[in-house]
PDB file of C-alpha atoms in Angstrom:
ATOM      1  CA  UNK A   1      -8.386  52.769  -7.007  1.00  0.00           C
ATOM      2  CA  UNK A   2      -8.166  49.667  -4.837  1.00  0.00           C
ATOM      3  CA  UNK A   3     -10.201  46.548  -5.533  1.00  0.00           C
ATOM      4  CA  UNK A   4     -11.256  44.373  -2.611  1.00  0.00           C
ATOM      5  CA  UNK A   5     -12.407  40.792  -2.884  1.00  0.00           C
ATOM      6  CA  UNK A   6     -13.916  39.423   0.312  1.00  0.00           C
ATOM      7  CA  UNK A   7     -15.695  36.297   1.488  1.00  0.00           C
ATOM      8  CA  UNK A   8     -12.958  33.999   0.172  1.00  0.00           C
ATOM      9  CA  UNK A   9     -13.057  30.475   1.619  1.00  0.00           C
ATOM     10  CA  UNK A  10      -9.909  29.219   3.321  1.00  0.00           C
ATOM     11  CA  UNK A  11      -9.383  26.641   0.579  1.00  0.00           C
ATOM     12  CA  UNK A  12      -9.629  29.238  -2.201  1.00  0.00           C
ATOM     13  CA  UNK A  13      -7.505  31.735  -0.236  1.00  0.00           C
ATOM     14  CA  UNK A  14      -4.678  29.205   0.024  1.00  0.00           C
ATOM     15  CA  UNK A  15      -5.140  28.104  -3.607  1.00  0.00           C
ATOM     16  CA  UNK A  16      -4.718  31.715  -4.812  1.00  0.00           C
ATOM     17  CA  UNK A  17      -1.411  32.002  -2.958  1.00  0.00           C
ATOM     18  CA  UNK A  18      -0.176  28.670  -4.323  1.00  0.00           C
ATOM     19  CA  UNK A  19      -1.203  29.508  -7.909  1.00  0.00           C
ATOM     20  CA  UNK A  20       0.460  32.916  -7.842  1.00  0.00           C
ATOM     21  CA  UNK A  21       3.622  31.526  -6.236  1.00  0.00           C
ATOM     22  CA  UNK A  22       3.785  28.924  -9.016  1.00  0.00           C
ATOM     23  CA  UNK A  23       3.433  31.756 -11.565  1.00  0.00           C
ATOM     24  CA  UNK A  24       6.530  33.486 -10.177  1.00  0.00           C
ATOM     25  CA  UNK A  25       5.074  35.857  -7.578  1.00  0.00           C
ATOM     26  CA  UNK A  26       7.165  36.336  -4.439  1.00  0.00           C
ATOM     27  CA  UNK A  27       5.228  35.423  -1.310  1.00  0.00           C
ATOM     28  CA  UNK A  28       5.655  36.504   2.284  1.00  0.00           C
ATOM     29  CA  UNK A  29       3.186  35.141   4.780  1.00  0.00           C
ATOM     30  CA  UNK A  30       2.566  34.746   8.459  1.00  0.00           C
ATOM     31  CA  UNK A  31      -0.075  34.601  11.130  1.00  0.00           C
ATOM     32  CA  UNK A  32      -1.407  32.106  13.608  1.00  0.00           C
ATOM     33  CA  UNK A  33      -4.369  29.823  14.229  1.00  0.00           C
ATOM     34  CA  UNK A  34      -7.227  32.239  13.587  1.00  0.00           C
ATOM     35  CA  UNK A  35      -5.574  34.886  11.428  1.00  0.00           C
ATOM     36  CA  UNK A  36      -3.165  34.644   8.484  1.00  0.00           C
ATOM     37  CA  UNK A  37      -1.774  37.169   6.050  1.00  0.00           C
ATOM     38  CA  UNK A  38       0.156  37.107   2.806  1.00  0.00           C
ATOM     39  CA  UNK A  39       1.810  39.752   0.651  1.00  0.00           C
ATOM     40  CA  UNK A  40       2.501  38.821  -2.958  1.00  0.00           C
ATOM     41  CA  UNK A  41       4.674  40.884  -5.306  1.00  0.00           C
ATOM     42  CA  UNK A  42       5.761  40.676  -8.914  1.00  0.00           C
ATOM     43  CA  UNK A  43       6.966  43.339 -11.352  1.00  0.00           C
ATOM     44  CA  UNK A  44       5.739  46.214  -9.176  1.00  0.00           C
ATOM     45  CA  UNK A  45       2.309  44.682  -8.586  1.00  0.00           C
ATOM     46  CA  UNK A  46       1.336  43.928  -4.988  1.00  0.00           C
ATOM     47  CA  UNK A  47      -1.527  41.920  -3.530  1.00  0.00           C
ATOM     48  CA  UNK A  48      -2.332  42.048   0.181  1.00  0.00           C
ATOM     49  CA  UNK A  49      -4.277  39.087   1.524  1.00  0.00           C
ATOM     50  CA  UNK A  50      -5.762  38.336   4.930  1.00  0.00           C
ATOM     51  CA  UNK A  51      -7.659  35.384   6.303  1.00  0.00           C
ATOM     52  CA  UNK A  52      -9.630  35.501   9.532  1.00  0.00           C
ATOM     53  CA  UNK A  53     -11.262  32.247  10.641  1.00  0.00           C
ATOM     54  CA  UNK A  54     -14.317  34.226  11.787  1.00  0.00           C
ATOM     55  CA  UNK A  55     -14.738  36.421   8.704  1.00  0.00           C
ATOM     56  CA  UNK A  56     -13.143  34.427   5.849  1.00  0.00           C
ATOM     57  CA  UNK A  57     -10.515  35.757   3.472  1.00  0.00           C
ATOM     58  CA  UNK A  58      -9.967  38.918   1.523  1.00  0.00           C
ATOM     59  CA  UNK A  59      -7.532  40.328  -0.957  1.00  0.00           C
ATOM     60  CA  UNK A  60      -6.746  43.886  -2.008  1.00  0.00           C
ATOM     61  CA  UNK A  61      -4.870  45.183  -5.039  1.00  0.00           C
ATOM     62  CA  UNK A  62      -4.785  48.142  -7.390  1.00  0.00           C
ATOM     63  CA  UNK A  63      -7.727  47.738  -9.767  1.00  0.00           C
ATOM     64  CA  UNK A  64      -5.573  48.516 -12.819  1.00  0.00           C
ATOM     65  CA  UNK A  65      -3.694  45.233 -12.254  1.00  0.00           C
ATOM     66  CA  UNK A  66      -6.766  42.990 -12.130  1.00  0.00           C
ATOM     67  CA  UNK A  67      -6.166  41.537 -15.604  1.00  0.00           C
ATOM     68  CA  UNK A  68      -2.518  40.765 -14.762  1.00  0.00           C
ATOM     69  CA  UNK A  69      -3.581  38.926 -11.629  1.00  0.00           C
ATOM     70  CA  UNK A  70      -6.411  37.070 -13.394  1.00  0.00           C
ATOM     71  CA  UNK A  71      -3.916  35.957 -16.047  1.00  0.00           C
ATOM     72  CA  UNK A  72      -1.958  34.052 -13.387  1.00  0.00           C
ATOM     73  CA  UNK A  73      -4.941  32.330 -11.780  1.00  0.00           C
ATOM     74  CA  UNK A  74      -6.740  29.181 -12.929  1.00  0.00           C
ATOM     75  CA  UNK A  75     -10.214  29.907 -14.337  1.00  0.00           C
ATOM     76  CA  UNK A  76     -11.918  27.950 -11.546  1.00  0.00           C
ATOM     77  CA  UNK A  77     -10.355  30.198  -8.908  1.00  0.00           C
ATOM     78  CA  UNK A  78     -11.458  33.340 -10.752  1.00  0.00           C
ATOM     79  CA  UNK A  79     -15.034  32.042 -10.692  1.00  0.00           C
ATOM     80  CA  UNK A  80     -14.814  31.200  -6.975  1.00  0.00           C
ATOM     81  CA  UNK A  81     -13.452  34.639  -6.068  1.00  0.00           C
ATOM     82  CA  UNK A  82     -16.441  36.492  -7.560  1.00  0.00           C
ATOM     83  CA  UNK A  83     -14.712  39.887  -7.715  1.00  0.00           C
ATOM     84  CA  UNK A  84     -16.848  42.928  -6.958  1.00  0.00           C
TER      85      UNK A  84
END
């Protein structure tokens, strides 16, 4: 089952990528002015992230890995993400 988190502000979206990169996740990213994407991987776990200036950010990952991902994020970011 896939878990989606949407409505992520640009600041939080970027902070998630920075925090996970600092925790050892590999990061690939790209995009342009209005749309950005990132793919983060570590130990077989993958997170797909997108940011659209008109619709805010989102992230998708396998629900079974939620605790692994939360373990690499600062508590304040977890609160801001408000996972479904």
